[in-house]
mmCIF file of C-alpha atoms and ligand atoms in Angstrom:
data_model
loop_
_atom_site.group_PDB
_atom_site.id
_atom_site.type_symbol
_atom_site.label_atom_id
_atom_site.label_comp_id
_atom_site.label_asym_id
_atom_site.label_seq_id
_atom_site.Cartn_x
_atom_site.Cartn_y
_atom_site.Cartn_z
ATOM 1 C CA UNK A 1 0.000 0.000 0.000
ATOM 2 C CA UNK A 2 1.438 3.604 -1.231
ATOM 3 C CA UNK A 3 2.200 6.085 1.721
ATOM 4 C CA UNK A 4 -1.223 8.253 0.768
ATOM 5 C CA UNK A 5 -2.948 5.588 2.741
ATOM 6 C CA UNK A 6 -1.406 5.937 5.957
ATOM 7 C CA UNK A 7 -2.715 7.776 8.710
ATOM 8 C CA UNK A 8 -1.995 10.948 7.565
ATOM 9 C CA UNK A 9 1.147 12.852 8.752
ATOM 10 C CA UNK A 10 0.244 15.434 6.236
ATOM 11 C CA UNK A 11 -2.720 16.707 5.608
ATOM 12 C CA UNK A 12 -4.217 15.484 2.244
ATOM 13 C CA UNK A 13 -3.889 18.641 -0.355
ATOM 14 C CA UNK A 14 -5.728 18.632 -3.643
ATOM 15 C CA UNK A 15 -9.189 16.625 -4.688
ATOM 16 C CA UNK A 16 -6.325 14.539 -7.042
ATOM 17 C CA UNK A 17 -4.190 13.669 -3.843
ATOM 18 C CA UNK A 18 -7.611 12.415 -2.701
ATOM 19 C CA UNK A 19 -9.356 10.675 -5.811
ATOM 20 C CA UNK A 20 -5.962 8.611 -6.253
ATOM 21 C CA UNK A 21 -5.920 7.583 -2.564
ATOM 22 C CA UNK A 22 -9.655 6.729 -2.757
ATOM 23 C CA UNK A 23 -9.030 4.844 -6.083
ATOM 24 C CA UNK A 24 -5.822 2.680 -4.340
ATOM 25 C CA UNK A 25 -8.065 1.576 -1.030
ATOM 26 C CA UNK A 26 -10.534 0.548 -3.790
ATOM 27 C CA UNK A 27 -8.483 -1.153 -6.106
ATOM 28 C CA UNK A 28 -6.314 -2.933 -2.654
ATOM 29 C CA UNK A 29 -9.979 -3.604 -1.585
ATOM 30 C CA UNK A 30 -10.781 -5.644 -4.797
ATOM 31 C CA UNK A 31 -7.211 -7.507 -5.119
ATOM 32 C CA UNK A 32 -8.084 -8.882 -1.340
ATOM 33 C CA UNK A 33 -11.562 -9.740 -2.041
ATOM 34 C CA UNK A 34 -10.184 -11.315 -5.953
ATOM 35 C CA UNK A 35 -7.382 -13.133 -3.515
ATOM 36 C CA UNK A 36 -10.177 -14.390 -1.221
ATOM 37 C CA UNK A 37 -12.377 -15.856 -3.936
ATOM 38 C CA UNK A 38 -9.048 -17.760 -5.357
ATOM 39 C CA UNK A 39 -8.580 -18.993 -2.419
ATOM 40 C CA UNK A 40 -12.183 -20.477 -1.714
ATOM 41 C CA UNK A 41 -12.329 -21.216 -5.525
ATOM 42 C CA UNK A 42 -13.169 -24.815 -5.451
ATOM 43 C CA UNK A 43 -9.466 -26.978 -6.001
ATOM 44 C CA UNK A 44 -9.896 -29.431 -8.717
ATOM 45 C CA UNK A 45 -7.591 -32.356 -9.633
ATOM 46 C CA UNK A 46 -8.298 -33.056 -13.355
ATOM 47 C CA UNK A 47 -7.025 -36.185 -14.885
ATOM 48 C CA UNK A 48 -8.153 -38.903 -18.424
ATOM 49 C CA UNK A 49 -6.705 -42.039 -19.593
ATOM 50 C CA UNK A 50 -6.108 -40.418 -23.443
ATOM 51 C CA UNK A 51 -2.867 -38.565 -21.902
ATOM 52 C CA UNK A 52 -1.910 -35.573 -20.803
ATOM 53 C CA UNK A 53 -1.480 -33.608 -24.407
ATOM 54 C CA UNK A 54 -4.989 -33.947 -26.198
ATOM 55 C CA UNK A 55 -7.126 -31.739 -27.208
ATOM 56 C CA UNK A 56 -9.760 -32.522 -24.892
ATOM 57 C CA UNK A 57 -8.299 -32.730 -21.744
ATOM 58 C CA UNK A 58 -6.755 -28.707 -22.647
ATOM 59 C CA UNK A 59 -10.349 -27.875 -23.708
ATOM 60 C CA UNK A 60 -11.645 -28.948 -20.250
ATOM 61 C CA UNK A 61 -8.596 -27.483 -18.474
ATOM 62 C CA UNK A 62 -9.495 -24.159 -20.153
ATOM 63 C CA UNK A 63 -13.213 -24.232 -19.290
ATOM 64 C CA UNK A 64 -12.498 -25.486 -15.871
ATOM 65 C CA UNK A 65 -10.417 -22.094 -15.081
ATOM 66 C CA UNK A 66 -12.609 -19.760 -16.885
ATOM 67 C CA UNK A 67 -14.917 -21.266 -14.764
ATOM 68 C CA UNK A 68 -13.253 -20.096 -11.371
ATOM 69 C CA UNK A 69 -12.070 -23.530 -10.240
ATOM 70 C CA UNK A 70 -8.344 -23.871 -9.132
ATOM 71 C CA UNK A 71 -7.266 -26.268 -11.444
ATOM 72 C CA UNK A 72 -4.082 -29.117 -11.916
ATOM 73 C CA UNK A 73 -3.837 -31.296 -14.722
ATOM 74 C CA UNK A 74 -2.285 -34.672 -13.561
ATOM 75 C CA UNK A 75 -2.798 -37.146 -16.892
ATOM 76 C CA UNK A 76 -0.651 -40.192 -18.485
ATOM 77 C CA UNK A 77 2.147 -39.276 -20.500
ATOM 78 C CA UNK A 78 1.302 -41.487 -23.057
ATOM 79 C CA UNK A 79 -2.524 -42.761 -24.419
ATOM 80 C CA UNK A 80 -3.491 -45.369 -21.705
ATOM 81 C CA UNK A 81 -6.782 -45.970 -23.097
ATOM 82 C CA UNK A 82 -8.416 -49.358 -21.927
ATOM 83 C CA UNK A 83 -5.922 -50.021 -18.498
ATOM 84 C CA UNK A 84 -9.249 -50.229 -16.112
ATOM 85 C CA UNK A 85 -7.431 -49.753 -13.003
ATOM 86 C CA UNK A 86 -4.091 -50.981 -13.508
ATOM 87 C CA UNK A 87 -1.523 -49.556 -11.547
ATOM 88 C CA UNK A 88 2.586 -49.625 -11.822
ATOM 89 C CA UNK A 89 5.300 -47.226 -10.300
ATOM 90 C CA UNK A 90 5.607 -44.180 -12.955
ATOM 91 C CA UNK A 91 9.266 -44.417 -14.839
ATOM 92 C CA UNK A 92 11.657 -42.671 -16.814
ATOM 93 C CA UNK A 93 10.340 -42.188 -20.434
ATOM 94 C CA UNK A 94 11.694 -45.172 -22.764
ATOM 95 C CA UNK A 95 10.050 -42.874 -25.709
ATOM 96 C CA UNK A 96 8.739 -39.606 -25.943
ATOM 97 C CA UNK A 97 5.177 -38.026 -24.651
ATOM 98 C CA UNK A 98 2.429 -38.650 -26.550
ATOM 99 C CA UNK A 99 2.734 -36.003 -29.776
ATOM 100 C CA UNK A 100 6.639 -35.618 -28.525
ATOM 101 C CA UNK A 101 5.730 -33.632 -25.723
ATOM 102 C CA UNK A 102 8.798 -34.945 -24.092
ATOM 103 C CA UNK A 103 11.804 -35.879 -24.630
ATOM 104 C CA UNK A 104 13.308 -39.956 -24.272
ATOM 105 C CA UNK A 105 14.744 -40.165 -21.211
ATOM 106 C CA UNK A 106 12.473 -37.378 -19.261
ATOM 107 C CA UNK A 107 12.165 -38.151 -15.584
ATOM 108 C CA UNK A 108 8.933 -40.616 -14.519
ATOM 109 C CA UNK A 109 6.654 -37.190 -13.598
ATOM 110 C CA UNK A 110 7.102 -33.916 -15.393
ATOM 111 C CA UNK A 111 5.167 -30.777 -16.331
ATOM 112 C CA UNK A 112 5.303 -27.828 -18.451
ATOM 113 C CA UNK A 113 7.800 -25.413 -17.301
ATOM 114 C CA UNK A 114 5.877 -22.430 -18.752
ATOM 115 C CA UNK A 115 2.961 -24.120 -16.919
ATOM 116 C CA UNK A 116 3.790 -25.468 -14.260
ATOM 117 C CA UNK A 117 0.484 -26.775 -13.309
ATOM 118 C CA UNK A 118 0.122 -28.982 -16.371
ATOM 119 C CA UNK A 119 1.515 -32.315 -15.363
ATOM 120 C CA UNK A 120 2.567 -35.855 -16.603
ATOM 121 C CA UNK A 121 3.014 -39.061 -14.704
ATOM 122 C CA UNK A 122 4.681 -41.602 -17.128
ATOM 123 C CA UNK A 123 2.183 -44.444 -16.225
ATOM 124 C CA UNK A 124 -1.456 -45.840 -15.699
ATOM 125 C CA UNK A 125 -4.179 -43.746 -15.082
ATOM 126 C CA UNK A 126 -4.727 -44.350 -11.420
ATOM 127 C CA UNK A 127 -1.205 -43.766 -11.449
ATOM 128 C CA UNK A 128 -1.835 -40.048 -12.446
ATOM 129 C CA UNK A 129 -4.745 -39.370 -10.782
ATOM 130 C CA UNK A 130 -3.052 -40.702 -7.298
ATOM 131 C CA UNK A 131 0.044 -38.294 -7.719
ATOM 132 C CA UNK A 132 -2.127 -35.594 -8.437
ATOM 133 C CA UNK A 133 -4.153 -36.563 -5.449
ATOM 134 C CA UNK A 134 -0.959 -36.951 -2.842
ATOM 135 C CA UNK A 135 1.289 -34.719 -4.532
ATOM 136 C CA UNK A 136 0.634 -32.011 -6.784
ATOM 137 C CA UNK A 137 -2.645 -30.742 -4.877
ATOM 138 C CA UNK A 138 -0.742 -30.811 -1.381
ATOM 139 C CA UNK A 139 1.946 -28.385 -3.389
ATOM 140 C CA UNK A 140 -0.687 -26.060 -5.114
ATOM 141 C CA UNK A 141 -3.572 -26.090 -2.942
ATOM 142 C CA UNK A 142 -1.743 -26.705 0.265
ATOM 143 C CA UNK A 143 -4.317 -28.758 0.832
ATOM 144 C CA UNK A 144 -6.756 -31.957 -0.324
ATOM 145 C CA UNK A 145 -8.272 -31.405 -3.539
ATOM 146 C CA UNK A 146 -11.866 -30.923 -3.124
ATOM 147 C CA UNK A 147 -13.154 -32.655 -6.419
ATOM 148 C CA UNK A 148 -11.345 -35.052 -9.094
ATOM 149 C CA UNK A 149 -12.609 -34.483 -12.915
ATOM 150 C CA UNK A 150 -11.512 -37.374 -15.033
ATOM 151 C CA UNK A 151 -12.150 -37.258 -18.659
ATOM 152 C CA UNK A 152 -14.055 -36.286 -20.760
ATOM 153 C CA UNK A 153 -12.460 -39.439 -22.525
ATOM 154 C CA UNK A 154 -12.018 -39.689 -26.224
ATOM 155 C CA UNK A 155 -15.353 -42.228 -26.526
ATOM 156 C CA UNK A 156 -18.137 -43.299 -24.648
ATOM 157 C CA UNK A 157 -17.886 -45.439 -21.676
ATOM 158 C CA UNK A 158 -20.950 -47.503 -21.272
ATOM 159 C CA UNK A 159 -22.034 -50.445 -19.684
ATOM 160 C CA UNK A 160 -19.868 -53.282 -19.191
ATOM 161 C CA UNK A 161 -16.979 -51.283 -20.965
ATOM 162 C CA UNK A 162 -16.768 -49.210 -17.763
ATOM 163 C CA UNK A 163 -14.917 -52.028 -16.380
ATOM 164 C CA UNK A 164 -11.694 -51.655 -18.570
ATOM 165 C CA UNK A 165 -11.968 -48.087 -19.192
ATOM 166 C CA UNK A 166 -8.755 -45.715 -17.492
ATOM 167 C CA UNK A 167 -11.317 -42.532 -17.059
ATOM 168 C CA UNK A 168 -13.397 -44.811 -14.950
ATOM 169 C CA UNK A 169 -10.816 -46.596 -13.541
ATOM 170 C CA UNK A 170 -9.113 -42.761 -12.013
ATOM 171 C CA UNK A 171 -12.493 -41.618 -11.365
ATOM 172 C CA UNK A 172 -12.866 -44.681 -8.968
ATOM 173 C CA UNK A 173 -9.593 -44.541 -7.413
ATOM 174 C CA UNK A 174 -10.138 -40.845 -6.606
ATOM 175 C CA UNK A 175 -13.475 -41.626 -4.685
ATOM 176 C CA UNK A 176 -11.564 -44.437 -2.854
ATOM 177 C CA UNK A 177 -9.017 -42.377 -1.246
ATOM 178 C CA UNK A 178 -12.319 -40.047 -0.150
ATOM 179 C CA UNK A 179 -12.313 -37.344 -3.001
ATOM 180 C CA UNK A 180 -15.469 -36.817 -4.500
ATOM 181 C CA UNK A 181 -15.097 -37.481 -8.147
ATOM 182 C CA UNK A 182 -17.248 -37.999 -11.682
ATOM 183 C CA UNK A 183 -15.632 -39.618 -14.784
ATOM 184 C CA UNK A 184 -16.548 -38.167 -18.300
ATOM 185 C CA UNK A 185 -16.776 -39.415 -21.776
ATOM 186 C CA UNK A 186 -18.205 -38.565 -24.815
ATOM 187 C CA UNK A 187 -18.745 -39.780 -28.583
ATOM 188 C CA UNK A 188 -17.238 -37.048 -31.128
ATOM 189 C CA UNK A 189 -13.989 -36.639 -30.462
ATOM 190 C CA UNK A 190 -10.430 -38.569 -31.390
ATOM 191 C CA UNK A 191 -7.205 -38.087 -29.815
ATOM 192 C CA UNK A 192 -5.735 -35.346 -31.356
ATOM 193 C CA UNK A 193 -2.692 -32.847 -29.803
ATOM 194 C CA UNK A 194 -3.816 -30.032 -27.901
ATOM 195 C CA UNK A 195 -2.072 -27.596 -31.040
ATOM 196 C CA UNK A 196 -5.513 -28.728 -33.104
ATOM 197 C CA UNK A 197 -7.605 -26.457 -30.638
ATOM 198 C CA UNK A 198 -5.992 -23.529 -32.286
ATOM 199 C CA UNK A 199 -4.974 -24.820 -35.422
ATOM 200 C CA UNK A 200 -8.204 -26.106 -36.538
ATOM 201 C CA UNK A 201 -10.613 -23.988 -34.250
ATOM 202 C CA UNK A 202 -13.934 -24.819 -36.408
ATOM 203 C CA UNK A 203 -12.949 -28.338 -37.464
ATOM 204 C CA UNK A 204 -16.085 -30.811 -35.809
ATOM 205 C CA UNK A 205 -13.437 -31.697 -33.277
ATOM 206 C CA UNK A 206 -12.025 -28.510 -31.553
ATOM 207 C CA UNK A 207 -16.070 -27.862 -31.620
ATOM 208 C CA UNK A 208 -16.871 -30.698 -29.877
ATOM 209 C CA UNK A 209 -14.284 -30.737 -27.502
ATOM 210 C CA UNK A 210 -15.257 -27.230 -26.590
ATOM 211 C CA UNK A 211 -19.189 -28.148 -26.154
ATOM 212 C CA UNK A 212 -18.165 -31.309 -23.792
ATOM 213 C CA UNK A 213 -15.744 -29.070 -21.951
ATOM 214 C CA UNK A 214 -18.412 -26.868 -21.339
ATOM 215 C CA UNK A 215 -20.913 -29.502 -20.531
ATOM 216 C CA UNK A 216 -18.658 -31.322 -17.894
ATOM 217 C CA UNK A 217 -17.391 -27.830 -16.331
ATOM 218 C CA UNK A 218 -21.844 -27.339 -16.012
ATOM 219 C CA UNK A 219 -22.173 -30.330 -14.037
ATOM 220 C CA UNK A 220 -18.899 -29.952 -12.166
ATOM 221 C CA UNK A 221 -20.434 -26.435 -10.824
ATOM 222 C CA UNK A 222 -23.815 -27.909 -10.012
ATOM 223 C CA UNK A 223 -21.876 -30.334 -7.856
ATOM 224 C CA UNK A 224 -19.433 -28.062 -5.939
ATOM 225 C CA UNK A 225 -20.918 -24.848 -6.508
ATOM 226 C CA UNK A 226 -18.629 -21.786 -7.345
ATOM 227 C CA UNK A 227 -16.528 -19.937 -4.913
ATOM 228 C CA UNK A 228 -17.531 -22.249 -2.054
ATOM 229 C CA UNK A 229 -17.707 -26.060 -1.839
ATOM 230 C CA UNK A 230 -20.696 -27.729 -1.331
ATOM 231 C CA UNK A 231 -20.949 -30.662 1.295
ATOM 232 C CA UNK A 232 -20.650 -33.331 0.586
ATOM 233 C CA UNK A 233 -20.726 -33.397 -2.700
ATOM 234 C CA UNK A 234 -21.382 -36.848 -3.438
ATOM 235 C CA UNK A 235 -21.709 -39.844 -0.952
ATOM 236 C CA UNK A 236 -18.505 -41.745 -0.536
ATOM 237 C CA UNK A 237 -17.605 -44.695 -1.889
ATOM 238 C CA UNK A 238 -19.341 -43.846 -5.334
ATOM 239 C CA UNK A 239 -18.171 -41.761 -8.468
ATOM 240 C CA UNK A 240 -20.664 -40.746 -11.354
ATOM 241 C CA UNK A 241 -20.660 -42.271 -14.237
ATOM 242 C CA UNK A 242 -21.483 -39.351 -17.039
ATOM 243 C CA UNK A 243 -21.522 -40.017 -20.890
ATOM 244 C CA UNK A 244 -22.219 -37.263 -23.568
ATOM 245 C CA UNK A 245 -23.903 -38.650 -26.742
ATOM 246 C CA UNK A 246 -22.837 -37.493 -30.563
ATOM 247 C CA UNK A 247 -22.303 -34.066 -31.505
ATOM 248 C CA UNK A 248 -23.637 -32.834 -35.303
ATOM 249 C CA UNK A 249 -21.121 -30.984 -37.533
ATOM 250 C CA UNK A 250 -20.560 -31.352 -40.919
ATOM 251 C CA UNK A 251 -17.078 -32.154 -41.855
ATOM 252 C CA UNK A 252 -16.522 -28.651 -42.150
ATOM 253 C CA UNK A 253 -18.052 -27.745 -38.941
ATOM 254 C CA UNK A 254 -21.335 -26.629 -39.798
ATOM 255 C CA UNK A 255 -23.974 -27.228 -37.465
ATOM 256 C CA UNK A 256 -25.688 -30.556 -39.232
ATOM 257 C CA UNK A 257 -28.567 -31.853 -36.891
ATOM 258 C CA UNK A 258 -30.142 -31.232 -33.132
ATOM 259 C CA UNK A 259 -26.582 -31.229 -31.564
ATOM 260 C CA UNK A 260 -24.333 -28.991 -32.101
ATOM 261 C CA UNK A 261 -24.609 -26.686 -28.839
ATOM 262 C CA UNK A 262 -23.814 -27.526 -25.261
ATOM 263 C CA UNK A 263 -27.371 -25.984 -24.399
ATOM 264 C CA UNK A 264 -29.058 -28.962 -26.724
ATOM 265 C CA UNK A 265 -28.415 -31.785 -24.204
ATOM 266 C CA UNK A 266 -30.481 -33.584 -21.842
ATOM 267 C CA UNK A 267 -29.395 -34.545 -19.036
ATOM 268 C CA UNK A 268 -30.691 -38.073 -17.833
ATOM 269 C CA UNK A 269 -30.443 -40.190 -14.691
ATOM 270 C CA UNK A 270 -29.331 -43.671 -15.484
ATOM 271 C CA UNK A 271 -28.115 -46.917 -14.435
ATOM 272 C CA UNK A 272 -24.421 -48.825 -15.668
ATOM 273 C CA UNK A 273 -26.531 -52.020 -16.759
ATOM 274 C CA UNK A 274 -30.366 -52.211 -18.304
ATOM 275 C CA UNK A 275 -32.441 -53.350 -14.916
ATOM 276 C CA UNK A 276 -32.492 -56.677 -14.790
ATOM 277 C CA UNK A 277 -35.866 -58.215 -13.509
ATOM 278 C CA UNK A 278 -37.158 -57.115 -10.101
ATOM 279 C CA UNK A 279 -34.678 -54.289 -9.755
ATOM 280 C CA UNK A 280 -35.990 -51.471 -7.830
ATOM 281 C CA UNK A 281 -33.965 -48.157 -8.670
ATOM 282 C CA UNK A 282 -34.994 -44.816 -7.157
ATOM 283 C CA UNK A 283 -38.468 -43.455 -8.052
ATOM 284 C CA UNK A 284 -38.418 -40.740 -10.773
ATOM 285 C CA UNK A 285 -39.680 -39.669 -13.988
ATOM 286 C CA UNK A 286 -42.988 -42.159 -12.664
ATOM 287 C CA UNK A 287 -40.625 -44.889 -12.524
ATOM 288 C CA UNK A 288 -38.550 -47.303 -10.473
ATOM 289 C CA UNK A 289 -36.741 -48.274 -13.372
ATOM 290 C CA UNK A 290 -33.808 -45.830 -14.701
ATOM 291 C CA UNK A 291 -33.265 -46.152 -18.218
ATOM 292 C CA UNK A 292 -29.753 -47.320 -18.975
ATOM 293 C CA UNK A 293 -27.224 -45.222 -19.965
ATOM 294 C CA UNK A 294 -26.143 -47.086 -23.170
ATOM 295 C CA UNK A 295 -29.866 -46.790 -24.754
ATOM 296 C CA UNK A 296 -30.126 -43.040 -23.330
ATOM 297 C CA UNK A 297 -26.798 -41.853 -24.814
ATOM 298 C CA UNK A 298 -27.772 -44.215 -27.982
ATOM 299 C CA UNK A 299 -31.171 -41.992 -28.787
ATOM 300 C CA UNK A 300 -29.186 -38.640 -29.494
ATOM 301 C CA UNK A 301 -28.249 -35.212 -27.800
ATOM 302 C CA UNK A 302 -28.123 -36.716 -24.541
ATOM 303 C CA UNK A 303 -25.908 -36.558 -21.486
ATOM 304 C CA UNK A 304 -26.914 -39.837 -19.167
ATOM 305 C CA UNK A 305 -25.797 -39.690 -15.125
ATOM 306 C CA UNK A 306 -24.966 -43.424 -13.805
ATOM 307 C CA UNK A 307 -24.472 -43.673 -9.887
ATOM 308 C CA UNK A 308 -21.356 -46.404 -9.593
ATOM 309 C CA UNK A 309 -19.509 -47.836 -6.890
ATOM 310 C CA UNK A 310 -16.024 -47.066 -6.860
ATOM 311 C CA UNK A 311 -15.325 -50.634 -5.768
ATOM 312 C CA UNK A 312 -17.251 -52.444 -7.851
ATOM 313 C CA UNK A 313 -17.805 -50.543 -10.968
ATOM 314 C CA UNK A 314 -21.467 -51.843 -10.555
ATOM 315 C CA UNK A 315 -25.007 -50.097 -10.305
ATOM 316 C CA UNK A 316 -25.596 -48.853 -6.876
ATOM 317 C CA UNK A 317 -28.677 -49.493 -4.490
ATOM 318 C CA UNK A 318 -32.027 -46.863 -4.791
ATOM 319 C CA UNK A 319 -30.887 -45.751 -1.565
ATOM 320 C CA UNK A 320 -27.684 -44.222 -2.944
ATOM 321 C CA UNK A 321 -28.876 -43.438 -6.101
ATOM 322 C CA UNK A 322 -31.775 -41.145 -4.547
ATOM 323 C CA UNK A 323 -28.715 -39.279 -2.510
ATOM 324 C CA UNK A 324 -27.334 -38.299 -5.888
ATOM 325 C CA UNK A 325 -30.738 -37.868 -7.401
ATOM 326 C CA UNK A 326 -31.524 -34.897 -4.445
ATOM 327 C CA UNK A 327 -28.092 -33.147 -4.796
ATOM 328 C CA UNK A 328 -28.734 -32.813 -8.526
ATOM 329 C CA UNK A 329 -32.675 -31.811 -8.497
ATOM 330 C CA UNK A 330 -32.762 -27.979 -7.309
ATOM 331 C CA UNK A 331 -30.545 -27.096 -10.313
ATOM 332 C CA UNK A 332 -33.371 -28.157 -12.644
ATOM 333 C CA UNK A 333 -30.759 -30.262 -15.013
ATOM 334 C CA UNK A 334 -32.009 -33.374 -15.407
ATOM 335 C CA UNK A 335 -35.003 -34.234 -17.654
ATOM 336 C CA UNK A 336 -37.122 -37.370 -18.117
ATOM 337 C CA UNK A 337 -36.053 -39.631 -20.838
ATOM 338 C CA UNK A 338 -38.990 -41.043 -22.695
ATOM 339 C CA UNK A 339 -37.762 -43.310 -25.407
HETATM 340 C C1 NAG B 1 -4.829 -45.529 -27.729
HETATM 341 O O1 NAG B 1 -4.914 -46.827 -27.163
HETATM 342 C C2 NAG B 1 -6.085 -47.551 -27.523
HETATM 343 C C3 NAG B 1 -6.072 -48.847 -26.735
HETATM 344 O O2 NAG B 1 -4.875 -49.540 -26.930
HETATM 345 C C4 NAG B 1 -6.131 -47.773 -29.034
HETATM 346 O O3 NAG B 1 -7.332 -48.431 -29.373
HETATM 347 C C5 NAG B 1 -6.057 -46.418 -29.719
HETATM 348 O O4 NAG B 1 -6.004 -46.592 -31.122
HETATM 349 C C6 NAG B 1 -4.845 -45.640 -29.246
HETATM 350 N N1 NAG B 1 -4.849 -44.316 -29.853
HETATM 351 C C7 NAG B 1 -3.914 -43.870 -30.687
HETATM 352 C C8 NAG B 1 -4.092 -42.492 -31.220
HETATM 353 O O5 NAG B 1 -2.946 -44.550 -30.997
HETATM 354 C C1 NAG B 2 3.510 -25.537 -22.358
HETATM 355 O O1 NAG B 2 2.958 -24.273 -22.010
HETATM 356 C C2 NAG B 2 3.179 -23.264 -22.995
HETATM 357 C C3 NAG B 2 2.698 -21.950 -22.412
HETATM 358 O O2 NAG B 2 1.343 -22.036 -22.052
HETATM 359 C C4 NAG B 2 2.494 -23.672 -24.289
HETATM 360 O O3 NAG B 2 2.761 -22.713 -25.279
HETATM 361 C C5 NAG B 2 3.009 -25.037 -24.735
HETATM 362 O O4 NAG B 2 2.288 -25.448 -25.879
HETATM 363 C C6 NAG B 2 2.816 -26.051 -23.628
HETATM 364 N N1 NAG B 2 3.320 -27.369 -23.998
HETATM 365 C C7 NAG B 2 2.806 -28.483 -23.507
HETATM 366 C C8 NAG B 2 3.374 -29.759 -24.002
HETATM 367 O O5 NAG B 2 1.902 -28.497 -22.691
HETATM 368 C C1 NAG B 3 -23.033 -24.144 -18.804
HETATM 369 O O1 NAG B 3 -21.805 -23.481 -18.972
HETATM 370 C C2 NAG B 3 -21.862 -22.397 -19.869
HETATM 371 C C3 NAG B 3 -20.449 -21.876 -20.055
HETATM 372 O O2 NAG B 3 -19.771 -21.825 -18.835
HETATM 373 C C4 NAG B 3 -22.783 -21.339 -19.307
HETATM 374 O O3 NAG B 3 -22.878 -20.276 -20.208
HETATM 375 C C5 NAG B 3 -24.136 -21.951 -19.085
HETATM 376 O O4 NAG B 3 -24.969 -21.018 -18.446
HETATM 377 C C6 NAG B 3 -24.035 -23.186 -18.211
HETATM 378 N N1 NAG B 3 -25.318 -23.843 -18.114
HETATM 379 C C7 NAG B 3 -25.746 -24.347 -16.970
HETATM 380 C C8 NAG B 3 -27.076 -25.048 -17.038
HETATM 381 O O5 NAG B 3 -25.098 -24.270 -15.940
#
């Protein structure tokens, strides 16, 4: 703070002397209150199993901060697609990152030195997640992280696929060491570098990636709220299970179809597996039967919600699911799926 803002020795002389104290209290006043909100922004861990350099997992770190969330990327070095939950001790890199983002021979975890808060771990998935978890958020939160984003992955995850899928499998491992955490994935996208969000902005990829970055940062603010952190946000023991159906672009990028806009999803509650007989699921929509997510995501410009147990990868009982079910209903987000 200048010397104008002291008790004053001197008497204050001229309306300017004044104005320009008045104007530093203010501006001091709004870097403390802009210092406060970063500080009670909510601290996210984001993670996928498509590696730390696509486009999509950039697209969502971008949303994610523009957001307001406090934000560290912690994702494989290379594509790890399909490891489930396979774990190993990170190493030094026998080849280079994914889209030589690294060099042969870089150490087991790295990061951007211009950015320091976009990190590699040079194994699986759970790996990642896990060092992000115990390591990086201790270092840039000084704390826990409050919420673990994983995804959204290059392709749906649905069903009995959950079980070998890396998004799910760091999503689960997050909830298991008690962070509250929902794993994404979505049909329109491929793993591409990060460099194709700006050099191919309006290609039907960058656009997608952009609409399920924004669609994943919408339900990650529901969840956790902005500026404080909601609690708890999800009962332990269970992640979310969230898949975003196909986008329409032509292959230019034109808007083609009903999808082509983050604001022309649905959002469904689901279950993992279609109910087998007798199942009781929570009541909703007039029903005790959730549709399941494969058939939901199937129909079109759909986002489908699945309630899983981080243990078992499996549906979870009505019981649970209703605890998700109330956490989600005052923001108004979910419709009724009817065929
Ligand atoms: C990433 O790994 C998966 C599973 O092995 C494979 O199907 C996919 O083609 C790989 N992606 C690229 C770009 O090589
Ligand atoms: C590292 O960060 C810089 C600055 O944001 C960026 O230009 C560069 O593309 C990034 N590289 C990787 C591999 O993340
Ligand atoms: C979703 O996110 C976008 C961009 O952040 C925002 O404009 C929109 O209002 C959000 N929608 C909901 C339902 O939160």
């Amino acid at each position: 703070m200048g010397n104008c803002c002291k008790p004053p020795r001197t008497k204050i002389r001229s309306w300017t002397q004044l104005t320009s104290c008045l104007v530093l209290a203010l501006s001091t006043a709004v870097t403390i209150a802009d210092a406060r909100a970063a500080a009670s922004a909510p601290k996210v861990v984001l993670t996928n199993d498509d590696g730390w350099a696509v486009a999509q997992i950039r697209a969502q770190r971008d949303a994610l901060v523009a957001a307001g969330f406090n934000v560290v990327l912690s994702a494989p070095a290379e594509n790890e697609s399909g490891t489930g939950s396979s774990t190993a001790t990170p190493v030094t890199l026998k080849q280079p990152c994914e889209f030589n983002t690294c060099p042969t021979g870089s150490p087991a975890e790295g990061f951007n030195a211009s950015d320091t808060r976009l990190n590699y771990v040079n194994s699986f998935p759970v790996d990642a997640v896990r060092f992000g978890i115990q390591t990086l958020a201790p270092k840039f939160f000084g704390s826990a992280p409050d919420f673990v984003v994983s995804g959204p992955n290059v392709g749906t995850n649905l069903g009995t696929v959950t079980q070998n899928s890396g998004t799910v499998g760091a999503a689960c491992e997050a909830a298991k060491e008690g962070i509250p955490s929902v794993a994404f994935s979505a049909s329109s996208l491929s793993q591409v570098s990060y460099t194709t969000l700006t050099s191919a902005p309006t290609s039907p990829g960058t656009r997608s990636a952009l609409i399920y970055a924004t669609l994943t940062t919408n339900l990650t603010s529901i969840l956790l709220g902005t500026n404080h952190v909601a609690n708890p946000i999800l009962p332990a023991g269970i992640t979310l299970n969230v898949n975003f159906g196909r986008t329409t672009f032509s292959s230019s990028g034109v808007p083609s179809g009903d999808c082509a806009a983050a604001g022309d999803f649905q959002w469904v509650f689901t279950r993992i597996l279609p109910a087998g007989a007798g199942t009781k699921d929570v009541q909703t929509c007039g029903s005790t039967v959730l549709p399941d997510e494969r058939t939901v995501v199937d129909a079109g410009c759909f986002a489908s919600v699945s309630v899983m147990d981080a243990s078992t990868k499996a549906d979870v009982d009505a019981a649970t699911q209703g605890v998700v079910l109330q956490r989600l209903a005052p923001s108004g987000l979910l419709s009724c799926f009817d065929g």
